[in-house]
Coordinates of C-alpha atoms and ligand atoms in Angstrom, one line a residue:
M219 CA 15.8 25.8 11.9
A220 CA 15.0 22.7 9.7
K221 CA 11.4 22.2 8.8
I222 CA 9.8 19.3 10.5
K223 CA 8.7 16.8 7.9
T224 CA 5.1 15.5 8.1
Y225 CA 3.2 12.4 7.1
K226 CA -0.4 11.4 6.2
I227 CA -1.7 7.8 6.3
I228 CA -4.8 6.8 4.4
T229 CA -6.2 3.5 5.6
F230 CA -8.7 1.2 3.7
G231 CA -10.3 -2.0 5.0
C232 CA -10.5 -3.8 8.3
Q233 CA -9.3 -3.4 11.9
M234 CA -6.1 -5.3 11.0
N235 CA -5.2 -2.6 8.6
E236 CA -6.1 0.1 11.1
R237 CA -3.8 -1.6 13.6
D238 CA -1.0 -1.8 11.0
S239 CA -1.4 1.9 10.3
E240 CA -0.9 2.6 14.0
T241 CA 2.4 0.8 13.8
I242 CA 3.4 2.8 10.6
A243 CA 2.5 6.0 12.4
G244 CA 4.7 4.9 15.3
L245 CA 7.6 4.2 13.0
L246 CA 7.3 7.5 11.3
S247 CA 7.0 9.4 14.5
E248 CA 10.2 7.7 15.8
M249 CA 11.9 9.0 12.6
G250 CA 10.9 12.5 13.6
F251 CA 7.9 13.0 11.2
R252 CA 4.8 14.6 12.5
E253 CA 1.2 13.8 11.5
N254 CA -0.4 16.1 9.0
P255 CA -4.1 15.8 8.4
D256 CA -3.8 17.3 4.9
R257 CA -2.6 14.7 2.3
D258 CA -1.7 17.3 -0.3
S259 CA 0.8 19.2 1.9
A260 CA 2.3 16.2 3.7
D261 CA 5.9 15.2 2.9
I262 CA 5.1 11.5 2.9
L263 CA 1.8 9.9 2.0
I264 CA 1.3 6.2 2.9
I265 CA -1.8 4.5 1.5
N266 CA -2.7 1.2 3.4
T267 CA -4.7 -0.9 0.9
C268 CA -7.4 -3.6 1.3
S269 CA -8.1 -6.3 -1.2
V270 CA -11.2 -7.8 0.5
R271 CA -13.7 -5.1 -0.3
E272 CA -14.2 -4.3 -3.9
N273 CA -15.1 -0.6 -3.3
A274 CA -11.9 -0.2 -1.2
D275 CA -9.7 -1.1 -4.1
S276 CA -11.5 1.2 -6.6
R277 CA -11.4 4.0 -4.0
F278 CA -7.6 3.3 -3.7
F279 CA -7.0 3.7 -7.4
G280 CA -9.1 6.8 -7.4
T281 CA -7.0 8.3 -4.6
L282 CA -3.7 7.2 -6.2
G283 CA -4.6 8.8 -9.5
Q284 CA -5.2 12.1 -7.7
M285 CA -1.8 12.0 -6.1
K286 CA 0.0 12.4 -9.5
R287 CA -0.9 16.1 -9.6
V288 CA 0.7 16.6 -6.2
K289 CA 3.8 14.6 -7.2
N290 CA 4.2 16.7 -10.4
S291 CA 4.1 19.9 -8.4
R292 CA 6.4 18.7 -5.6
P293 CA 8.9 16.0 -6.8
D294 CA 10.2 15.5 -3.2
F295 CA 6.7 14.3 -2.1
I296 CA 7.1 10.6 -1.2
V297 CA 4.2 8.2 -2.0
G298 CA 4.3 4.8 -0.3
L299 CA 1.8 1.9 -0.8
C300 CA 1.3 -1.0 1.5
G301 CA -1.3 -3.4 2.8
C302 CA -3.0 -6.5 1.4
M303 CA -3.2 -5.4 -2.3
M304 CA 0.5 -5.1 -2.4
Q305 CA 1.0 -8.7 -1.5
Q306 CA -0.5 -9.6 -4.9
Q307 CA 2.1 -9.7 -7.7
H308 CA -0.4 -8.6 -10.4
V309 CA -1.2 -5.4 -8.4
V310 CA 2.5 -4.6 -7.9
D311 CA 3.1 -5.1 -11.7
A312 CA 0.2 -2.8 -12.5
I313 CA 1.6 -0.1 -10.1
K314 CA 5.0 -0.3 -11.7
E315 CA 3.6 0.0 -15.2
K316 CA 0.8 2.6 -14.7
Y317 CA 2.1 4.6 -11.7
P318 CA 5.9 4.7 -12.1
W319 CA 6.1 7.8 -9.9
V320 CA 5.2 5.8 -6.7
D321 CA 8.3 5.7 -4.5
I322 CA 7.8 2.8 -2.1
V323 CA 5.8 -0.4 -2.2
F324 CA 6.0 -2.7 0.9
G325 CA 3.7 -5.5 2.1
T326 CA 2.0 -6.7 5.3
H327 CA 5.1 -8.7 6.3
N328 CA 7.8 -6.0 6.3
L329 CA 6.2 -3.0 7.9
H330 CA 9.3 -2.8 10.1
E331 CA 11.5 -2.1 7.1
L332 CA 9.7 1.2 6.3
P333 CA 12.3 3.5 8.0
E334 CA 15.1 2.0 5.9
L335 CA 13.0 2.3 2.7
I336 CA 12.2 6.0 3.4
T337 CA 15.9 6.7 4.2
S338 CA 17.1 5.2 1.0
V339 CA 14.4 7.0 -1.1
I340 CA 15.5 10.3 0.4
S341 CA 19.3 9.8 0.3
E342 CA 19.7 7.7 -2.8
K343 CA 16.8 9.1 -4.7
R344 CA 15.7 5.8 -6.0
K345 CA 12.3 4.0 -5.6
R346 CA 12.0 0.9 -3.5
I347 CA 9.6 -2.0 -4.2
E348 CA 10.1 -4.5 -1.4
V349 CA 7.3 -6.9 -0.8
I350 CA 8.3 -10.1 0.9
P351 CA 6.2 -13.4 0.5
C352 CA 4.1 -14.4 3.4
G353 CA 6.5 -15.1 6.3
E354 CA 6.5 -17.5 9.2
G355 CA 7.5 -15.2 12.1
I356 CA 6.1 -12.2 13.9
V357 CA 8.1 -9.0 14.4
E358 CA 7.6 -7.8 18.0
G359 CA 8.3 -4.6 19.7
L360 CA 7.5 -2.1 17.0
P361 CA 6.4 1.4 18.1
S362 CA 2.8 2.5 17.8
K363 CA 0.9 5.6 17.7
R364 CA -2.6 4.8 18.8
L365 CA -5.7 6.3 17.2
H366 CA -7.7 6.4 20.4
Q367 CA -6.8 7.2 24.0
F368 CA -8.9 4.8 25.9
K369 CA -9.5 2.0 23.6
A370 CA -7.0 -0.1 21.6
F371 CA -6.7 -2.9 19.1
V372 CA -4.4 -5.7 20.2
N373 CA -3.2 -8.3 17.6
I374 CA -3.2 -11.8 19.1
M375 CA -2.4 -13.7 15.9
Y376 CA -1.8 -13.1 12.2
G377 CA -2.8 -14.9 9.0
C378 CA -5.4 -17.4 8.3
D379 CA -5.5 -21.2 7.5
N380 CA -9.1 -21.5 6.5
F381 CA -9.1 -20.9 2.8
C382 CA -12.7 -20.0 2.3
T383 CA -13.0 -20.2 -1.5
Y384 CA -14.0 -16.5 -2.0
C385 CA -11.3 -15.1 0.2
I386 CA -7.9 -13.5 -0.6
V387 CA -6.7 -13.1 3.1
P388 CA -4.8 -16.5 3.4
F389 CA -2.8 -15.4 0.3
T390 CA -2.1 -11.8 1.5
R391 CA -1.6 -12.4 5.2
G392 CA -0.1 -15.9 5.2
R393 CA -0.4 -18.8 7.6
E394 CA -1.8 -18.5 11.1
R395 CA 0.8 -17.4 13.7
S396 CA -0.1 -16.7 17.3
R397 CA 1.8 -14.3 19.5
Y398 CA 3.2 -15.5 22.8
P399 CA 0.6 -15.1 25.6
E400 CA 3.1 -13.2 27.8
R401 CA 3.7 -10.7 25.0
I402 CA 0.0 -10.0 24.7
L403 CA -0.4 -9.7 28.5
S404 CA 2.4 -7.3 28.9
E405 CA 1.1 -5.2 26.0
V406 CA -2.3 -5.0 27.6
R407 CA -0.8 -4.2 31.1
A408 CA 1.1 -1.3 29.5
L409 CA -2.0 -0.1 27.7
A410 CA -4.0 -0.3 31.0
A411 CA -1.2 1.8 32.7
D412 CA -1.6 4.3 29.9
G413 CA -5.3 4.8 30.6
V414 CA -6.8 2.3 28.1
K415 CA -10.1 0.9 29.3
E416 CA -11.3 -1.2 26.4
I417 CA -9.2 -3.7 24.3
T418 CA -10.3 -5.4 21.1
L419 CA -8.3 -8.6 20.4
L420 CA -7.7 -9.1 16.7
G421 CA -7.2 -12.2 14.5
Q422 CA -8.9 -13.6 11.4
N423 CA -10.0 -16.5 13.5
V424 CA -9.3 -15.8 17.1
N425 CA -10.8 -19.2 18.0
S426 CA -7.8 -21.0 16.7
Y427 CA -5.3 -18.9 18.8
K428 CA -2.7 -21.2 20.3
G429 CA -0.2 -19.7 22.8
A430 CA 3.3 -21.4 22.9
D431 CA 2.5 -22.6 26.4
G432 CA -0.6 -24.3 25.1
A433 CA -3.1 -21.6 26.2
G434 CA -6.1 -21.4 23.9
F435 CA -8.3 -18.3 23.3
P436 CA -10.6 -18.8 26.3
E437 CA -7.6 -19.2 28.6
L438 CA -6.1 -16.0 27.2
I439 CA -9.3 -14.1 27.9
R440 CA -9.3 -15.4 31.4
R441 CA -5.8 -14.1 32.0
L442 CA -6.6 -10.8 30.4
N443 CA -9.8 -10.5 32.5
G444 CA -7.6 -10.2 35.6
I445 CA -5.7 -7.1 34.4
E446 CA -6.5 -4.1 36.6
G447 CA -7.7 -1.0 34.7
I448 CA -9.1 -2.8 31.7
E449 CA -12.9 -2.6 31.9
R450 CA -14.0 -4.2 28.6
I451 CA -12.6 -7.0 26.4
R452 CA -13.9 -7.5 22.9
F453 CA -12.6 -9.7 20.1
M454 CA -13.0 -10.3 16.4
T455 CA -13.3 -12.4 14.3
S456 CA -14.7 -15.7 15.4
H457 CA -15.1 -18.6 12.9
P458 CA -18.3 -20.6 13.7
K459 CA -16.6 -23.9 12.9
D460 CA -14.2 -23.3 15.8
L461 CA -16.4 -21.6 18.4
S462 CA -16.0 -23.9 21.4
D463 CA -18.2 -24.4 24.4
E464 CA -15.3 -23.2 26.6
L465 CA -15.4 -19.8 24.8
I466 CA -19.2 -19.6 25.0
G467 CA -18.8 -20.3 28.7
A468 CA -16.3 -17.3 29.0
F469 CA -19.2 -14.9 28.4
S470 CA -20.8 -15.8 31.7
E471 CA -17.5 -16.5 33.4
C472 CA -15.4 -13.4 32.6
G473 CA -17.0 -10.1 33.8
K474 CA -15.0 -7.9 31.4
L475 CA -15.9 -9.9 28.3
C476 CA -18.4 -7.7 26.5
R477 CA -21.7 -9.4 25.6
H478 CA -21.2 -9.2 21.8
I479 CA -20.0 -11.7 19.3
H480 CA -19.3 -11.1 15.6
L481 CA -19.9 -14.5 14.1
P482 CA -19.8 -14.3 10.3
V483 CA -22.3 -16.8 8.8
Q484 CA -21.8 -15.8 5.1
S485 CA -24.9 -17.7 3.9
G486 CA -27.9 -19.7 5.2
S487 CA -27.7 -22.3 2.5
D488 CA -25.8 -25.5 3.3
S489 CA -24.8 -26.1 -0.3
V490 CA -23.4 -22.5 -0.7
L491 CA -21.6 -22.9 2.7
M492 CA -20.1 -26.1 1.4
R493 CA -18.9 -24.5 -1.8
M494 CA -17.5 -21.6 0.3
N495 CA -15.5 -24.2 2.3
R496 CA -16.9 -22.9 5.6
N497 CA -17.2 -26.3 7.3
Y498 CA -20.5 -25.8 9.1
T499 CA -24.2 -26.1 8.3
K500 CA -27.1 -23.8 8.9
A501 CA -28.1 -26.2 11.7
D502 CA -24.6 -26.0 13.3
Y503 CA -24.8 -22.2 13.3
M504 CA -28.3 -22.2 14.8
K505 CA -27.0 -24.5 17.5
L506 CA -24.2 -22.1 18.4
V507 CA -26.7 -19.2 18.5
G508 CA -28.8 -21.2 21.0
K509 CA -25.8 -21.9 23.2
L510 CA -24.6 -18.4 23.2
R511 CA -28.0 -17.1 24.2
E512 CA -28.2 -19.7 27.0
S513 CA -24.9 -18.6 28.3
S514 CA -25.6 -14.9 28.0
P515 CA -29.2 -14.1 27.4
L516 CA -28.7 -10.5 26.2
I517 CA -25.7 -11.1 24.0
S518 CA -25.8 -9.2 20.7
I519 CA -24.9 -11.2 17.7
T520 CA -23.6 -9.5 14.5
T521 CA -22.5 -11.1 11.3
D522 CA -21.1 -10.9 7.8
I523 CA -23.2 -12.2 4.8
I524 CA -22.1 -12.5 1.2
V525 CA -24.8 -12.2 -1.5
G526 CA -24.5 -13.7 -4.9
F527 CA -21.8 -16.3 -4.4
P528 CA -21.4 -18.3 -7.6
G529 CA -24.3 -20.8 -8.1
E530 CA -26.4 -19.1 -5.4
T531 CA -30.1 -19.9 -6.4
D532 CA -33.2 -18.1 -5.4
E533 CA -33.9 -21.0 -2.9
D534 CA -30.3 -20.6 -1.4
F535 CA -31.0 -16.9 -1.0
E536 CA -34.3 -17.6 0.7
E537 CA -32.4 -19.8 3.2
T538 CA -30.2 -16.9 4.0
L539 CA -33.2 -14.6 4.6
S540 CA -34.8 -17.3 6.8
L541 CA -31.6 -17.7 8.9
A542 CA -31.4 -13.9 9.4
R543 CA -35.0 -13.9 10.6
E544 CA -34.4 -16.9 12.9
V545 CA -31.2 -15.6 14.4
E546 CA -32.4 -11.9 14.6
F547 CA -28.9 -10.4 14.1
D548 CA -28.3 -7.2 15.9
S549 CA -26.6 -5.9 12.8
A550 CA -24.7 -7.3 9.8
F551 CA -22.1 -6.4 7.2
T552 CA -23.5 -7.3 3.9
F553 CA -21.2 -7.9 0.9
L554 CA -21.9 -8.4 -2.9
Y555 CA -19.8 -11.3 -3.9
S556 CA -16.9 -10.1 -6.0
I557 CA -14.2 -12.2 -7.7
R558 CA -10.9 -12.1 -6.0
K559 CA -8.0 -13.0 -8.4
G560 CA -6.2 -16.2 -7.3
T561 CA -9.0 -17.6 -5.1
P562 CA -10.7 -21.0 -5.9
A563 CA -14.1 -19.3 -6.5
E564 CA -12.6 -17.3 -9.3
R565 CA -12.7 -20.5 -11.4
F566 CA -16.4 -21.4 -10.3
G567 CA -18.8 -21.2 -13.2
D568 CA -22.3 -20.0 -12.6
Q569 CA -21.6 -16.4 -11.7
V570 CA -24.8 -14.7 -10.4
P571 CA -25.8 -11.8 -12.8
E572 CA -25.1 -8.4 -11.3
G573 CA -28.8 -7.3 -11.5
V574 CA -29.9 -10.4 -9.5
K575 CA -27.1 -9.9 -7.0
H576 CA -28.2 -6.2 -6.4
E577 CA -31.9 -7.2 -6.1
R578 CA -31.1 -9.9 -3.5
F579 CA -28.7 -7.5 -1.7
N580 CA -31.4 -4.9 -1.3
R581 CA -34.0 -7.4 -0.1
L582 CA -31.5 -8.7 2.5
V583 CA -30.6 -5.3 3.8
G584 CA -34.4 -4.4 4.1
V585 CA -34.9 -7.6 6.2
L586 CA -31.7 -7.0 8.3
N587 CA -32.6 -3.3 9.0
G588 CA -36.1 -4.3 10.2
I589 CA -34.6 -6.8 12.6
S590 CA -32.0 -4.2 13.9
L591 CA -34.8 -1.7 14.5
K592 CA -36.8 -4.3 16.5
K593 CA -33.8 -5.3 18.5
N594 CA -32.9 -1.7 19.3
K595 CA -36.4 -0.8 20.4
A596 CA -36.2 -3.5 23.1
Y597 CA -33.5 -1.3 24.7
E598 CA -35.9 1.5 25.4
G599 CA -36.4 2.1 29.2
R600 CA -33.3 0.2 30.1
V601 CA -30.3 1.7 31.9
E602 CA -27.1 0.8 30.2
K603 CA -23.5 1.4 31.1
I604 CA -21.9 3.5 28.3
L605 CA -18.2 4.0 27.8
V606 CA -18.0 7.6 26.5
E607 CA -16.3 8.0 23.1
G608 CA -16.8 11.6 22.2
Q609 CA -18.8 14.8 22.3
S610 CA -21.1 16.2 19.6
K611 CA -19.5 19.0 17.6
T612 CA -22.8 20.9 17.3
D613 CA -24.4 20.3 20.7
K614 CA -22.0 20.3 23.6
K615 CA -24.5 18.6 25.9
T616 CA -24.7 15.5 23.6
Y617 CA -22.1 12.7 23.9
S618 CA -21.7 9.3 22.2
G619 CA -20.5 6.0 23.3
R620 CA -21.3 2.3 23.2
T621 CA -23.1 -0.3 25.4
D622 CA -21.0 -3.5 26.1
T623 CA -23.3 -5.1 23.4
F624 CA -21.7 -2.7 20.9
K625 CA -24.8 -0.4 20.4
L626 CA -24.0 3.2 19.6
V627 CA -25.8 5.6 22.0
N628 CA -26.1 9.3 21.6
F629 CA -27.1 10.8 25.0
K630 CA -27.6 14.1 26.9
S631 CA -25.5 14.7 29.9
T632 CA -23.7 17.3 32.0
E633 CA -19.9 17.3 31.3
V634 CA -18.4 13.8 30.9
H635 CA -15.1 12.7 29.3
S636 CA -14.0 10.1 26.8
G637 CA -13.2 6.9 28.5
E638 CA -15.6 7.5 31.4
S639 CA -18.3 5.0 32.2
V640 CA -21.8 6.5 32.5
D641 CA -25.2 5.0 33.3
V642 CA -27.6 6.1 30.5
R643 CA -31.4 5.6 30.4
I644 CA -32.3 4.7 26.8
T645 CA -35.2 6.8 25.6
G646 CA -35.4 6.2 21.9
S647 CA -34.1 3.9 19.1
G648 CA -33.4 3.8 15.5
T649 CA -32.0 1.2 13.0
F650 CA -28.3 2.0 13.7
S651 CA -28.2 3.7 17.1
L652 CA -30.0 4.5 20.4
V653 CA -30.6 7.8 22.2
G654 CA -30.7 8.4 25.9
E655 CA -30.1 10.6 28.9
A656 CA -27.4 10.2 31.6
D657 CA -29.0 8.7 34.7
Q658 CA -27.8 11.3 37.2
Ligands
SAM731 N1 -11.9 -13.8 9.1 C1 -13.2 -13.3 9.1 C2 -14.2 -14.5 9.0 O1 -13.8 -15.6 8.6 O2 -15.3 -14.3 9.2 C3 -13.5 -12.4 8.0 C4 -12.5 -11.6 7.3 S1 -12.9 -10.9 5.8 C5 -11.6 -9.7 5.8 C6 -14.3 -9.9 6.1 C7 -15.5 -10.3 5.3 O3 -15.3 -9.9 3.9 C8 -15.9 -11.8 5.2 O4 -16.5 -12.3 6.4 C9 -16.7 -11.8 4.0 O5 -18.1 -11.7 4.3 C10 -16.2 -10.7 3.1 N2 -15.6 -11.1 1.9 C11 -14.4 -11.7 1.8 N3 -14.0 -12.0 0.5 C12 -15.1 -11.6 -0.2 C13 -15.4 -11.6 -1.6 N4 -14.6 -12.1 -2.5 N5 -16.6 -11.1 -2.0 C14 -17.5 -10.5 -1.1 N6 -17.2 -10.5 0.2 C15 -16.1 -11.0 0.7
SF4_732 FE1 -11.0 -15.2 4.8 FE2 -12.3 -17.4 5.6 FE3 -9.9 -16.7 6.6 FE4 -12.0 -15.3 7.2 S1 -11.7 -17.4 7.8 S2 -10.0 -14.6 6.6 S3 -13.3 -15.3 5.4 S4 -10.3 -17.4 4.6

């Protein structure tokens, strides 16, 4: 009997990449490959790369370097690279020069070509480097092998038109393209029929979603809210400049829309925001926060903040600290600014010295952690509905899951299953999670 071939996918970066990896897994499964958790014994390794986070690209090159040993010992081992980094010509050139043993390189716009690329590598024994420039269209109907049983990512749009001056995404993911509303609705209906309870709608700026029939993002949410079986709707990411009153209203109007918004602010300084090309001011952002809390008083607000953007002064940074204290973010992703080749900010003078960047970063994280702890403490004594995600490996009576406000809760309970909703009394809190007991 022929040996079944196996694959391993390593994914760096954001939810978009995770979702793309689900599609790659679907394509490989349709070709008859089976997933193998061990990268060194798999027949095919696909590395899905990220060019946004600096440590993701250095981790990628580390992993790739280690693969040479496997390739030397098993020449039939196929190594394929994809994702945002591969949409950058200088990266592809470096791969060709320094890692000539890589078999396949493809980009974010031609995932669907992977089966053909693999077939030709196997049958013609030649490498394939096929990256197509940012396209206009969307390829629908690709298979998918989902990571989770009861929650799913759903792309509603691709690309970005905002060109924040530090960001590589508009160059690697292309212009904004929205999926047809009916395609999204039928995908979500199928997910619900398959037992999915929670969906997360994905787009670089979901607020600028525009369906072919004119439906905007709030209308899409209203339609999805009516799908039986779906209990929770989340979305990310939302650009403050496009956050409409209609969408803010959806938090009180649509029962399934979770009370959580990820609203990246990036900086609290108006002059930095202007140089980042964000198109809002600190006052605009604070106004949005006020409206959100009026529409949904317990809403949790999370954010992204970049420290050390070119020209950021001590005063600019103090503005960021003061905004963080005023908003009281539930949590935040913090980034040290890093130059992305080809972006406008690459050419900005006045780079902030590394030492200053790190010192500011640590101060900011200290302030943000203090706020998270305080916000989490306020949950103690409340009963929260938790969608169960898993069971502890070491203590079978402990489970974990999230509140609709996206707080991670570890709780004691008699047997419950992933995907079940359980009422949990919150008994304790930390900076990053809550603890509780099922309210039985
Ligand atoms: N589209 C989302 C938005 O506008 O908020 C964010 C997408 S981006 C993939 C995720 C985060 O990476 C950004 O919000 C930003 O904080 C961070 N980021 C992007 N480019 C960066 C850079 N060159 N240096 C540091 N952080 C960066
Ligand atoms: Fe990048 Fe700005 Fe687009 Fe977000 S909105 S993906 S930060 S360019």
